[in-house]
Coordinates of C-alpha atoms (C1' of nucleotides) in Angstrom, one line a residue:
Chain A
M27 CA 225.3 38.3 59.3
K28 CA 226.2 41.9 60.0
K29 CA 227.5 44.0 57.2
F30 CA 231.2 44.6 57.5
S31 CA 231.8 48.3 57.2
L32 CA 235.0 50.2 56.8
T33 CA 233.7 53.0 58.9
H34 CA 232.9 50.9 61.9
P35 CA 235.0 52.4 64.7
H36 CA 236.8 49.1 65.4
H37 CA 238.1 49.0 61.8
D38 CA 238.5 52.6 61.0
M39 CA 241.3 54.4 63.0
F40 CA 240.2 57.8 61.7
A41 CA 236.5 57.4 62.5
T42 CA 236.5 59.8 65.4
E43 CA 238.3 62.4 63.5
R44 CA 236.0 62.0 60.5
K45 CA 233.0 62.2 62.7
W46 CA 234.3 65.4 64.3
L47 CA 234.9 66.9 60.8
C48 CA 231.4 65.9 59.6
D49 CA 229.8 67.4 62.8
T50 CA 231.8 70.6 62.4
M51 CA 230.8 71.0 58.8
Y52 CA 227.2 70.1 59.6
I53 CA 227.1 72.6 62.5
S54 CA 228.7 75.4 60.5
W55 CA 226.3 74.7 57.7
I56 CA 223.4 74.9 60.1
F57 CA 224.8 78.1 61.6
S58 CA 225.1 79.8 58.3
M59 CA 221.9 78.6 56.7
A60 CA 219.2 77.2 58.9
T61 CA 216.2 79.3 59.8
T62 CA 213.8 78.5 62.6
I63 CA 210.3 79.9 62.5
V64 CA 208.6 80.5 65.8
W65 CA 205.0 80.2 65.0
F66 CA 203.1 82.3 67.6
R67 CA 199.4 81.5 68.2
N68 CA 199.0 81.4 72.0
C69 CA 202.1 81.8 74.2
L70 CA 202.3 85.5 73.3
R71 CA 205.3 86.1 75.6
L72 CA 209.1 86.0 75.9
H73 CA 209.4 84.4 79.3
D74 CA 209.0 80.7 79.9
N75 CA 208.6 80.2 76.1
L76 CA 209.9 76.8 75.1
S77 CA 209.6 77.4 71.4
L78 CA 211.6 80.6 71.6
L79 CA 214.3 78.8 73.7
E80 CA 214.5 76.1 71.1
A81 CA 214.8 78.7 68.3
S82 CA 217.6 80.5 70.2
K83 CA 219.8 77.5 69.4
S84 CA 219.4 78.4 65.8
E85 CA 221.4 81.2 64.0
N86 CA 218.4 82.5 62.1
V87 CA 215.1 83.1 63.8
V88 CA 211.8 84.4 62.4
C89 CA 208.9 85.2 64.8
L90 CA 205.7 84.8 62.9
F91 CA 202.0 85.4 63.5
M92 CA 199.5 84.6 60.9
F93 CA 196.1 86.2 60.4
T94 CA 194.0 83.6 58.6
P95 CA 190.3 83.5 58.2
S96 CA 190.0 81.3 61.3
V97 CA 191.6 84.0 63.4
Y98 CA 189.6 87.0 62.2
N99 CA 186.3 85.2 62.0
S100 CA 184.0 87.3 64.3
N101 CA 181.7 84.3 64.6
Y102 CA 184.3 82.7 66.8
M103 CA 186.2 85.6 68.3
G104 CA 184.3 88.5 70.0
I105 CA 185.5 92.0 69.5
N106 CA 187.0 92.5 73.0
R107 CA 189.1 89.4 72.6
F108 CA 190.3 90.6 69.2
Q109 CA 191.3 93.9 70.8
F110 CA 193.2 92.0 73.5
L111 CA 194.9 89.9 70.9
L112 CA 196.0 93.0 68.9
E113 CA 197.4 94.6 72.1
S114 CA 199.2 91.4 73.0
L115 CA 200.8 91.2 69.5
Q116 CA 201.8 94.9 69.7
D117 CA 203.5 94.3 73.0
L118 CA 205.3 91.2 71.7
Q119 CA 206.5 93.0 68.7
T120 CA 207.8 95.9 70.7
Q121 CA 209.6 93.6 73.1
L122 CA 211.2 91.6 70.3
R123 CA 212.5 94.8 68.8
K124 CA 213.8 96.3 72.0
K125 CA 215.3 93.2 73.6
Y126 CA 216.7 91.4 70.5
N127 CA 216.7 94.0 67.9
G128 CA 214.4 91.6 66.1
D129 CA 210.8 91.7 65.0
L130 CA 207.4 90.0 64.9
I131 CA 206.4 89.3 61.3
L132 CA 202.6 89.6 60.9
V133 CA 201.3 88.1 57.7
K134 CA 197.7 88.0 56.4
T135 CA 196.3 85.4 54.2
N136 CA 192.9 84.5 53.0
S137 CA 193.8 80.8 52.7
S138 CA 194.6 78.2 55.4
Y139 CA 197.6 77.9 57.6
R140 CA 198.7 74.9 55.7
K141 CA 198.6 76.7 52.4
A142 CA 200.6 79.6 54.0
F143 CA 203.3 77.2 55.2
E144 CA 203.4 75.6 51.8
T145 CA 204.1 79.0 50.2
L146 CA 206.7 79.9 52.8
L147 CA 208.6 76.6 52.6
K148 CA 208.5 76.4 48.8
S149 CA 210.0 79.8 48.5
N150 CA 212.7 79.6 51.1
A151 CA 215.0 76.6 51.4
S152 CA 216.7 77.9 54.5
I153 CA 213.7 77.2 56.7
K154 CA 214.6 74.0 58.6
K155 CA 212.4 74.1 61.6
I156 CA 209.0 75.3 62.7
V157 CA 208.4 75.5 66.4
Y158 CA 205.2 76.3 68.3
E159 CA 203.3 75.7 71.5
Y160 CA 201.0 72.7 71.8
D161 CA 197.3 73.6 71.7
S162 CA 195.0 71.0 73.0
T163 CA 191.6 72.3 71.7
P164 CA 190.1 69.7 69.3
Y165 CA 190.2 72.2 66.4
A166 CA 193.8 73.1 66.9
K167 CA 194.9 69.5 67.4
K168 CA 193.4 68.5 64.1
R169 CA 194.8 71.5 62.3
D170 CA 198.3 71.1 63.7
E171 CA 198.3 67.4 63.1
S172 CA 197.3 67.9 59.5
I173 CA 200.0 70.6 58.9
K174 CA 202.6 68.3 60.6
N175 CA 201.7 65.4 58.3
F176 CA 201.8 67.7 55.3
V177 CA 205.3 69.1 56.2
H178 CA 206.7 65.7 56.9
K179 CA 205.5 64.4 53.6
E180 CA 206.3 67.3 51.3
F181 CA 209.3 68.8 53.1
P182 CA 211.0 65.9 54.9
D183 CA 214.0 68.1 55.8
V184 CA 211.9 70.5 57.8
K185 CA 211.1 69.8 61.4
F186 CA 207.7 70.7 62.8
L187 CA 207.9 70.6 66.6
S188 CA 205.5 71.5 69.3
F189 CA 206.3 72.2 73.0
Q190 CA 203.9 72.1 76.0
G191 CA 203.9 75.4 77.9
H192 CA 200.3 76.3 78.4
T193 CA 199.8 74.0 81.4
L194 CA 201.7 73.1 84.6
T195 CA 202.2 69.6 83.4
D196 CA 203.0 67.8 80.1
L197 CA 199.5 66.7 79.3
D198 CA 200.5 63.7 77.2
K199 CA 202.8 62.5 79.9
V200 CA 200.2 62.9 82.6
V201 CA 197.4 61.0 81.0
N202 CA 199.8 58.2 80.3
Q203 CA 200.9 58.0 83.9
K204 CA 200.6 54.5 85.3
G205 CA 197.3 54.1 87.0
F206 CA 195.9 57.4 85.6
K207 CA 192.3 58.1 86.4
N208 CA 190.3 61.1 85.4
P209 CA 190.8 63.6 88.3
S210 CA 187.5 64.9 89.7
N211 CA 188.6 66.9 92.7
T212 CA 191.5 68.7 94.3
K213 CA 192.6 65.7 96.3
M214 CA 193.0 63.6 93.1
M215 CA 194.8 66.6 91.5
I216 CA 197.3 66.9 94.3
K217 CA 198.0 63.2 94.2
L218 CA 198.5 63.4 90.4
M219 CA 200.8 66.4 90.7
L220 CA 202.9 64.8 93.5
N221 CA 203.2 61.7 91.3
E222 CA 204.5 63.9 88.5
Y223 CA 206.7 66.4 90.3
G224 CA 207.2 65.1 93.9
K225 CA 207.0 67.0 97.2
S226 CA 208.4 70.4 98.0
S227 CA 208.9 72.4 101.2
K228 CA 207.2 75.4 99.6
S229 CA 203.7 76.2 100.9
S230 CA 201.9 74.4 98.0
G231 CA 203.8 71.2 98.9
I232 CA 204.3 70.4 95.2
N233 CA 207.6 70.8 93.4
I234 CA 206.3 72.5 90.2
P235 CA 209.3 73.4 88.0
A236 CA 210.2 77.0 88.0
P237 CA 209.5 79.1 84.9
L238 CA 212.3 79.5 82.4
N239 CA 213.8 82.9 81.5
A240 CA 213.6 84.4 78.1
P241 CA 216.6 83.6 75.8
L242 CA 219.5 86.0 76.3
K243 CA 220.1 86.3 72.6
L244 CA 218.2 85.7 69.4
K245 CA 219.5 86.3 66.0
F246 CA 216.9 87.2 63.5
N247 CA 216.6 86.4 59.8
S248 CA 215.5 89.7 58.4
N249 CA 215.5 88.6 54.7
L250 CA 212.5 86.4 54.9
V251 CA 210.1 89.3 55.2
H252 CA 211.3 90.7 51.9
E253 CA 211.0 87.3 50.3
I254 CA 207.4 86.9 51.6
E255 CA 206.5 90.3 50.1
K256 CA 207.7 89.0 46.7
M257 CA 205.6 85.9 46.9
D258 CA 202.2 85.4 45.4
D259 CA 199.3 87.5 46.3
S260 CA 197.8 85.0 48.7
I261 CA 200.1 86.1 51.5
T262 CA 201.0 89.7 52.5
V263 CA 203.1 91.2 55.3
L264 CA 201.3 93.7 57.5
K265 CA 203.4 96.8 58.1
K266 CA 202.3 97.0 61.7
V267 CA 199.8 95.5 64.1
P268 CA 196.4 96.8 62.9
E269 CA 194.2 98.9 65.0
L270 CA 190.6 97.7 65.5
H271 CA 189.2 100.5 63.4
E272 CA 191.6 99.5 60.5
L273 CA 190.4 96.0 60.4
N274 CA 187.6 96.7 58.1
D275 CA 190.2 97.8 55.5
V276 CA 192.5 95.0 56.2
F277 CA 190.1 92.1 56.5
G278 CA 186.9 93.1 54.8
D279 CA 183.4 93.3 56.2
E280 CA 183.9 91.3 59.4
F281 CA 184.4 94.3 61.5
K282 CA 182.4 97.0 59.8
D283 CA 179.9 97.5 62.6
I284 CA 182.3 97.8 65.5
D285 CA 182.2 100.6 68.0
V286 CA 185.8 101.1 68.8
E287 CA 185.1 103.9 71.3
A288 CA 182.7 101.7 73.3
I289 CA 185.3 98.9 73.5
K290 CA 188.1 101.2 74.7
K291 CA 185.7 102.8 77.2
H292 CA 184.8 99.5 78.8
S293 CA 187.9 97.3 78.5
Y294 CA 189.3 96.3 81.9
F295 CA 192.4 94.6 80.7
K296 CA 195.1 95.7 78.3
G297 CA 196.7 92.8 76.4
G298 CA 200.3 91.8 76.4
E299 CA 203.1 90.3 78.4
T300 CA 204.3 93.6 79.9
E301 CA 200.9 94.3 81.3
A302 CA 200.6 90.7 82.5
L303 CA 203.8 90.9 84.5
R304 CA 202.9 94.3 85.9
R305 CA 199.6 92.9 87.1
L306 CA 201.2 89.8 88.5
R307 CA 203.5 92.0 90.5
E308 CA 200.7 94.2 91.7
K309 CA 198.2 91.5 92.5
V310 CA 200.4 88.6 93.6
L311 CA 204.1 89.4 94.3
D312 CA 203.5 92.7 96.1
N313 CA 200.3 91.6 97.7
A314 CA 201.0 88.8 100.1
D315 CA 198.1 89.6 102.4
F316 CA 195.7 89.3 99.5
V317 CA 197.3 86.0 98.3
C318 CA 197.5 84.4 101.7
N319 CA 193.9 85.3 102.6
F320 CA 192.5 84.5 99.2
E321 CA 189.3 82.3 99.3
K322 CA 187.6 82.1 96.0
P323 CA 184.0 81.6 97.3
K324 CA 184.4 84.8 99.3
T325 CA 185.3 87.0 96.3
S326 CA 182.4 88.8 94.8
C327 CA 180.8 88.9 91.4
V328 CA 180.0 92.5 91.8
P329 CA 182.4 95.4 92.6
S330 CA 182.7 96.6 96.2
S331 CA 182.1 100.2 95.2
E332 CA 181.5 102.3 92.2
S333 CA 185.1 103.4 92.0
M334 CA 186.0 99.7 91.7
F335 CA 183.9 99.0 88.7
R336 CA 186.9 98.3 86.6
E337 CA 188.8 96.1 89.1
P338 CA 187.8 92.5 89.7
S339 CA 187.9 91.1 93.3
T340 CA 190.1 88.3 92.0
T341 CA 193.5 88.7 90.4
G342 CA 192.2 89.4 86.9
L343 CA 195.0 87.4 85.4
S344 CA 192.9 84.9 83.5
P345 CA 192.9 86.8 80.1
Y346 CA 196.7 86.7 80.3
L347 CA 196.9 83.0 81.0
A348 CA 194.4 82.3 78.2
A349 CA 196.4 84.1 75.6
G350 CA 199.7 82.9 77.1
C351 CA 200.9 86.5 77.9
L352 CA 201.6 84.9 81.3
S353 CA 203.0 81.5 81.9
V354 CA 201.0 79.4 84.4
R355 CA 204.3 78.3 86.0
M356 CA 205.2 81.9 86.4
F357 CA 201.9 82.5 88.2
W358 CA 202.4 79.4 90.4
D359 CA 205.9 80.5 91.3
A360 CA 204.7 84.0 92.2
V361 CA 202.1 82.6 94.5
D362 CA 204.9 80.5 96.1
K363 CA 207.0 83.6 96.5
S364 CA 204.2 85.6 98.0
Y365 CA 203.5 83.0 100.6
Q366 CA 207.2 82.8 101.5
T367 CA 207.3 86.5 102.5
K368 CA 204.8 85.6 105.2
K369 CA 206.7 83.1 107.4
H370 CA 204.7 80.4 109.1
V371 CA 201.6 81.1 107.0
K372 CA 200.1 77.8 106.1
V373 CA 197.7 77.3 103.3
D374 CA 194.8 76.1 105.3
N375 CA 192.4 75.4 102.5
L376 CA 194.3 74.7 99.3
T377 CA 191.2 74.1 97.3
V378 CA 189.9 77.7 97.6
S379 CA 193.4 79.3 97.5
L380 CA 195.1 80.6 94.3
Y381 CA 196.9 77.3 94.1
G382 CA 193.5 75.6 94.0
Q383 CA 192.4 77.8 91.1
L384 CA 195.4 76.8 89.1
L385 CA 194.9 73.1 89.9
F386 CA 191.3 73.3 88.7
R387 CA 192.6 74.9 85.5
E388 CA 195.0 72.0 85.1
M389 CA 192.3 69.5 85.9
F390 CA 190.1 70.7 83.0
Y391 CA 193.0 70.6 80.6
I392 CA 193.9 67.0 81.8
L393 CA 190.3 65.9 81.4
N394 CA 190.1 67.4 77.9
E395 CA 193.3 65.6 77.0
A396 CA 192.2 62.3 78.4
I397 CA 188.6 62.3 77.2
G398 CA 189.1 64.0 73.8
E399 CA 186.3 65.5 71.8
K400 CA 183.6 63.8 73.8
F401 CA 184.5 66.1 76.7
S402 CA 182.5 68.8 75.1
Q403 CA 179.8 66.9 73.3
N404 CA 176.2 66.7 74.5
T405 CA 175.5 63.2 73.5
K406 CA 174.0 60.1 74.9
S407 CA 176.8 58.0 73.4
N408 CA 179.1 58.6 76.2
P409 CA 177.2 58.9 79.4
A410 CA 180.2 57.8 81.5
I411 CA 181.8 61.1 80.8
T412 CA 178.9 63.6 81.1
K413 CA 175.5 62.8 82.5
Y414 CA 172.9 63.0 79.8
I415 CA 169.9 65.4 80.2
D416 CA 167.1 65.9 77.8
W417 CA 167.1 69.7 77.8
N418 CA 164.0 71.5 76.6
E419 CA 163.7 72.0 72.9
Q420 CA 165.8 75.0 71.8
D421 CA 163.9 78.2 72.3
P422 CA 165.4 81.0 70.2
V423 CA 163.4 83.7 72.1
L424 CA 164.8 82.6 75.5
L425 CA 168.3 82.1 74.2
Q426 CA 168.4 85.5 72.5
A427 CA 167.0 87.2 75.7
W428 CA 169.7 85.5 77.8
K429 CA 172.4 86.5 75.4
D430 CA 171.3 90.1 75.1
G431 CA 170.7 90.6 78.8
K432 CA 167.0 91.1 78.4
T433 CA 165.5 88.3 80.5
G434 CA 163.7 90.6 82.9
Y435 CA 165.9 89.5 85.8
P436 CA 168.1 92.6 86.4
F437 CA 170.9 90.7 88.1
I438 CA 171.3 88.2 85.2
D439 CA 170.9 90.9 82.6
A440 CA 173.5 93.1 84.3
L441 CA 176.0 90.3 84.2
M442 CA 175.3 89.4 80.6
R443 CA 175.6 93.0 79.5
Q444 CA 178.9 93.4 81.4
M445 CA 180.3 90.4 79.5
K446 CA 179.1 91.7 76.2
A447 CA 180.5 95.2 76.8
T448 CA 183.8 94.3 78.5
G449 CA 184.6 90.7 77.7
W450 CA 184.8 89.9 81.3
M451 CA 182.6 88.6 84.1
H452 CA 183.5 87.3 87.6
H453 CA 183.5 83.6 88.1
L454 CA 180.5 83.6 90.4
G455 CA 178.6 85.7 87.9
R456 CA 179.3 83.1 85.3
H457 CA 177.8 80.6 87.8
A458 CA 174.7 82.7 88.2
V459 CA 174.0 83.1 84.4
S460 CA 174.9 79.5 83.4
C461 CA 172.8 78.0 86.2
F462 CA 170.0 80.3 85.0
L463 CA 170.3 79.1 81.4
T464 CA 170.4 75.4 82.3
R465 CA 169.1 73.5 85.3
G466 CA 167.9 76.7 87.1
Q467 CA 165.2 78.5 85.1
M468 CA 165.5 78.0 81.3
F469 CA 166.4 74.3 81.0
Q470 CA 168.2 75.0 77.7
N471 CA 171.2 73.0 76.4
W472 CA 174.4 74.2 78.0
T473 CA 176.4 74.1 74.7
Y474 CA 174.6 77.2 73.6
G475 CA 175.9 79.1 76.6
R476 CA 179.3 77.6 76.3
D477 CA 179.6 79.0 72.7
V478 CA 178.4 82.4 73.7
F479 CA 181.0 82.5 76.5
D480 CA 183.7 81.2 74.1
R481 CA 183.1 84.0 71.7
L482 CA 182.6 87.0 74.1
L483 CA 185.0 86.4 77.0
I484 CA 188.5 87.7 76.6
D485 CA 189.8 84.9 78.8
S486 CA 188.0 82.2 77.0
D487 CA 190.0 79.1 77.2
Y488 CA 188.4 76.0 75.7
S489 CA 189.0 73.4 78.3
L490 CA 188.1 75.7 81.2
N491 CA 185.0 76.9 79.5
T492 CA 183.8 73.5 78.8
G493 CA 184.7 72.1 82.2
N494 CA 183.0 74.9 84.0
W495 CA 179.8 74.7 81.9
L496 CA 179.5 71.0 82.6
W497 CA 179.9 71.7 86.2
L498 CA 177.2 74.4 86.3
A499 CA 174.8 72.5 84.1
G500 CA 175.1 69.8 86.8
I501 CA 176.3 67.1 84.4
A502 CA 180.0 67.1 85.0
P503 CA 182.0 63.9 85.6
Y504 CA 182.8 65.4 89.0
S505 CA 181.0 66.4 92.0
M506 CA 178.2 69.0 91.6
P507 CA 174.9 68.3 93.5
Y508 CA 172.3 69.4 91.0
F509 CA 169.9 70.8 93.6
R510 CA 172.3 73.6 94.5
V511 CA 170.6 76.2 92.4
Y512 CA 171.6 79.9 92.5
S513 CA 168.9 82.5 93.0
P514 CA 168.6 85.0 90.2
C515 CA 167.3 87.4 92.8
P516 CA 170.1 87.0 95.3
E517 CA 169.4 90.0 97.5
E518 CA 166.4 88.2 99.0
T519 CA 168.6 85.4 100.3
K520 CA 170.1 86.1 103.7
K521 CA 173.5 84.7 102.8
S522 CA 173.9 84.6 99.0
A523 CA 176.7 82.4 97.8
L524 CA 177.1 85.0 95.0
N525 CA 178.1 87.6 97.6
F526 CA 175.6 90.0 96.0
N527 CA 175.5 92.2 99.1
K528 CA 179.0 93.5 98.3
G529 CA 177.7 96.0 95.8
G530 CA 175.0 94.2 93.8
N531 CA 172.5 97.0 93.7
E532 CA 175.0 99.5 92.3
F533 CA 176.2 96.9 89.8
I534 CA 172.6 96.5 88.5
R535 CA 172.1 100.3 88.3
Y536 CA 175.3 100.6 86.3
W537 CA 174.7 97.9 83.7
V538 CA 170.9 98.1 83.5
P539 CA 170.5 101.9 83.3
E540 CA 166.7 101.6 82.6
L541 CA 166.5 100.8 86.4
A542 CA 169.1 103.3 87.6
N543 CA 166.5 105.2 89.6
F544 CA 164.3 102.2 90.6
P545 CA 163.8 101.6 94.3
T546 CA 166.3 99.2 95.9
K547 CA 163.5 97.2 97.3
Y548 CA 162.4 96.0 93.9
L549 CA 165.7 96.2 92.1
T550 CA 166.2 92.5 91.5
K551 CA 162.5 91.8 91.0
P552 CA 161.1 94.9 89.4
W553 CA 157.9 93.1 88.3
E554 CA 156.8 93.1 92.0
C555 CA 156.8 96.9 92.1
P556 CA 153.2 98.2 92.1
V557 CA 152.3 99.8 88.7
S558 CA 151.5 103.1 90.4
A559 CA 155.0 103.3 91.7
Q560 CA 156.5 102.2 88.4
K561 CA 154.7 105.2 86.8
M562 CA 156.2 107.4 89.6
Y563 CA 159.7 106.2 88.8
G564 CA 159.1 106.5 85.1
V565 CA 159.9 102.9 84.3
I566 CA 157.1 100.6 83.1
I567 CA 158.0 97.0 83.5
G568 CA 157.0 95.2 80.2
K569 CA 157.7 98.4 78.3
D570 CA 160.9 100.1 79.4
Y571 CA 162.3 97.0 80.8
P572 CA 161.1 93.4 80.1
K573 CA 158.9 91.3 82.3
P574 CA 160.5 88.1 83.4
I575 CA 160.8 85.8 80.4
V576 CA 160.7 82.6 82.5
E577 CA 159.3 81.6 85.9
R578 CA 161.3 82.6 88.8
K579 CA 160.2 79.5 90.8
N580 CA 162.4 76.6 90.0
T581 CA 160.3 73.8 88.5
N582 CA 163.2 72.1 86.8
L583 CA 164.8 70.2 89.7
E584 CA 162.4 67.3 89.6
K585 CA 162.8 67.1 85.8
F586 CA 166.6 67.0 86.2
R587 CA 166.4 64.3 88.9
V588 CA 164.2 62.1 86.7
N589 CA 166.5 62.6 83.8
L590 CA 169.5 61.6 85.9
M591 CA 167.7 58.4 87.1
E592 CA 166.6 57.4 83.6
N593 CA 169.8 58.2 81.7
R594 CA 172.4 57.0 84.1
L595 CA 174.8 54.4 82.8
K596 CA 175.2 52.2 85.8
T597 CA 172.4 50.0 87.1
P598 CA 170.8 51.6 90.2
H599 CA 171.9 50.5 93.6
T600 CA 170.1 47.5 94.8
S601 CA 169.2 49.3 98.0
P602 CA 168.6 53.0 98.2
P603 CA 171.4 55.0 99.8
S604 CA 171.2 54.9 103.5
K605 CA 169.7 57.9 105.3
K606 CA 169.8 58.9 108.8
Q607 CA 166.4 58.2 110.3
K608 CA 164.8 60.5 112.8
L609 CA 164.0 58.8 116.0
Chain B
dG21 C1' 184.6 43.9 101.2
dG22 C1' 181.0 46.7 103.2
dA23 C1' 180.0 50.9 105.5
dT24 C1' 180.9 55.5 105.7
dC25 C1' 182.7 59.8 104.4
dC26 C1' 183.6 63.3 101.0
dG27 C1' 183.2 66.7 97.3
dT28 C1' 185.9 75.0 95.6
dT29 C1' 181.6 78.5 96.0
dG30 C1' 172.9 76.8 97.5
dT31 C1' 168.6 78.2 99.6
dA32 C1' 164.7 78.4 102.7
dG33 C1' 162.9 77.9 106.9
dC34 C1' 163.3 77.1 111.5
dT35 C1' 165.2 77.7 116.3
Chain C
dA9 C1' 172.5 86.1 114.8
dA10 C1' 174.6 81.9 114.0
dG11 C1' 173.7 77.2 113.3
dC12 C1' 170.9 73.5 112.1
dT13 C1' 168.1 70.7 108.6
dA14 C1' 165.8 69.3 104.4
dC15 C1' 166.3 68.8 99.7
dA16 C1' 169.2 64.1 98.5
dA17 C1' 173.0 61.8 93.4
dC18 C1' 177.0 59.3 93.1
dG19 C1' 181.9 57.8 92.3
dG20 C1' 186.0 57.3 94.7
dA21 C1' 188.7 57.1 98.9
dT22 C1' 189.2 55.5 103.3
dC23 C1' 188.8 52.7 107.2

DNA sequence: GGATCCGTTGTAGCT
DNA sequence: AAGCTACAACGGATC
């Protein structure tokens, strides 16, 4: 039996009016009281920011960034990425002030995010909603889930909402598509994207939703900052975005040994949305020739001339995508627009085009979402996902030499030193050094290299980093013939896939100054230079620059092949794969 | 259902 | 000089 209720519409002639009254009162109460916190982590931008748009519905907004020990732990975040983060925060704060007469509140705490939220929520009853961008790294997933559960339990009136804006697709939705299979190449990605968004007449052929504009208006709650200042000592408000050299005072010993001048001297990219949009215009919107002719494998890991040392042959937009200074939908849209200015230009190889690059990015995110933590684990327990290889026992001497750029292979060392100094390395350079560490010369576990990249690169992006390392180690759940090994001395190959000939020698001379005056003939293999000549050039190999720390000749291919055969999940084919026989 | 083709970016040696 | 071949694993798509 249903309960009979006076308020049931059929029995209550004033129900509509009453509901209207209640709604009005509720809305006016919300408008006068409720505060929404926009919790910035990634997504350091105003455009295409779903959390900010959600907050714009609220009368009182607080934009918040929290420095916790997990942010300023230099074990996880290299100094260049930290500098990039600070610049991005500075830009965000400036923009919020200019555009909305608002602010970005920066707080510092020595406790966890969860504890910080507890302090905030306990002391201010007007906080009704916390919004943030979804972060799919395993660490962030666990952290956000735990805070969410805590808030639900302890503060049931407060909504804790995430929005997906870091990727082209809603990752949850995609991996739950009917008939979803882990994508492993461009074709599967296009199919998946068409399934999600449908066709379009634009050059990409996929109807990716356009990026959203920044909210027109935001009303800020300026009281909260004063309240935070009165709270307990565990949480403090920073008066301004700190400079790198001030971090030692603010955070303790983490940054005591940094060389600020060196970082500023080498940095290629200034952080922030403003710079991201400027670069997008310069490299994509105003550069249709470059966009329409872009072929990733033809770009070079070395600069084309000395004057170009600071400018990559690609777009250089990856650091901005990683920190969310640039929305990936904004990037896609700009590529579309650029193609449109060239009528009748067809994308003849989508895979190597800029579209392709963004699809690979998406693919790695989707794989991470679908596979979970095992995506990045080097374990025998899940060989269906990554092929298992018994890498050589960890060799600290080899690993340290690789990390410090002291392997005795000038090309490899130049690339590693560039990454350490600038926080950036071209994609093909990353291929060269990761191949060298794993199946190429050192046969060391790829996870070591992955972690070094994660810390040092300013564009480090968990899913992309992991996906690319799996690829280069030759164990990815997608195509990568293991016998395609890059030469660490690429000048000797007639047609290097690394495009070394586009300035490789100058690149080595710049980053390995020990060899600045060494003869070009021996520049990538200095150990072959006769000792008498070494004396003449004033560089003794083994003293002024190391001898090669591992064999140049690749002896690992056979080991790799045997590993694959022994450790593969599925039973071998009953008959060997057919081969064309010579007559 | 079986054969065949394909996969963002290799290198060395030969003609 | 450009183009071929050997090296040769394997899952998924296509016919």
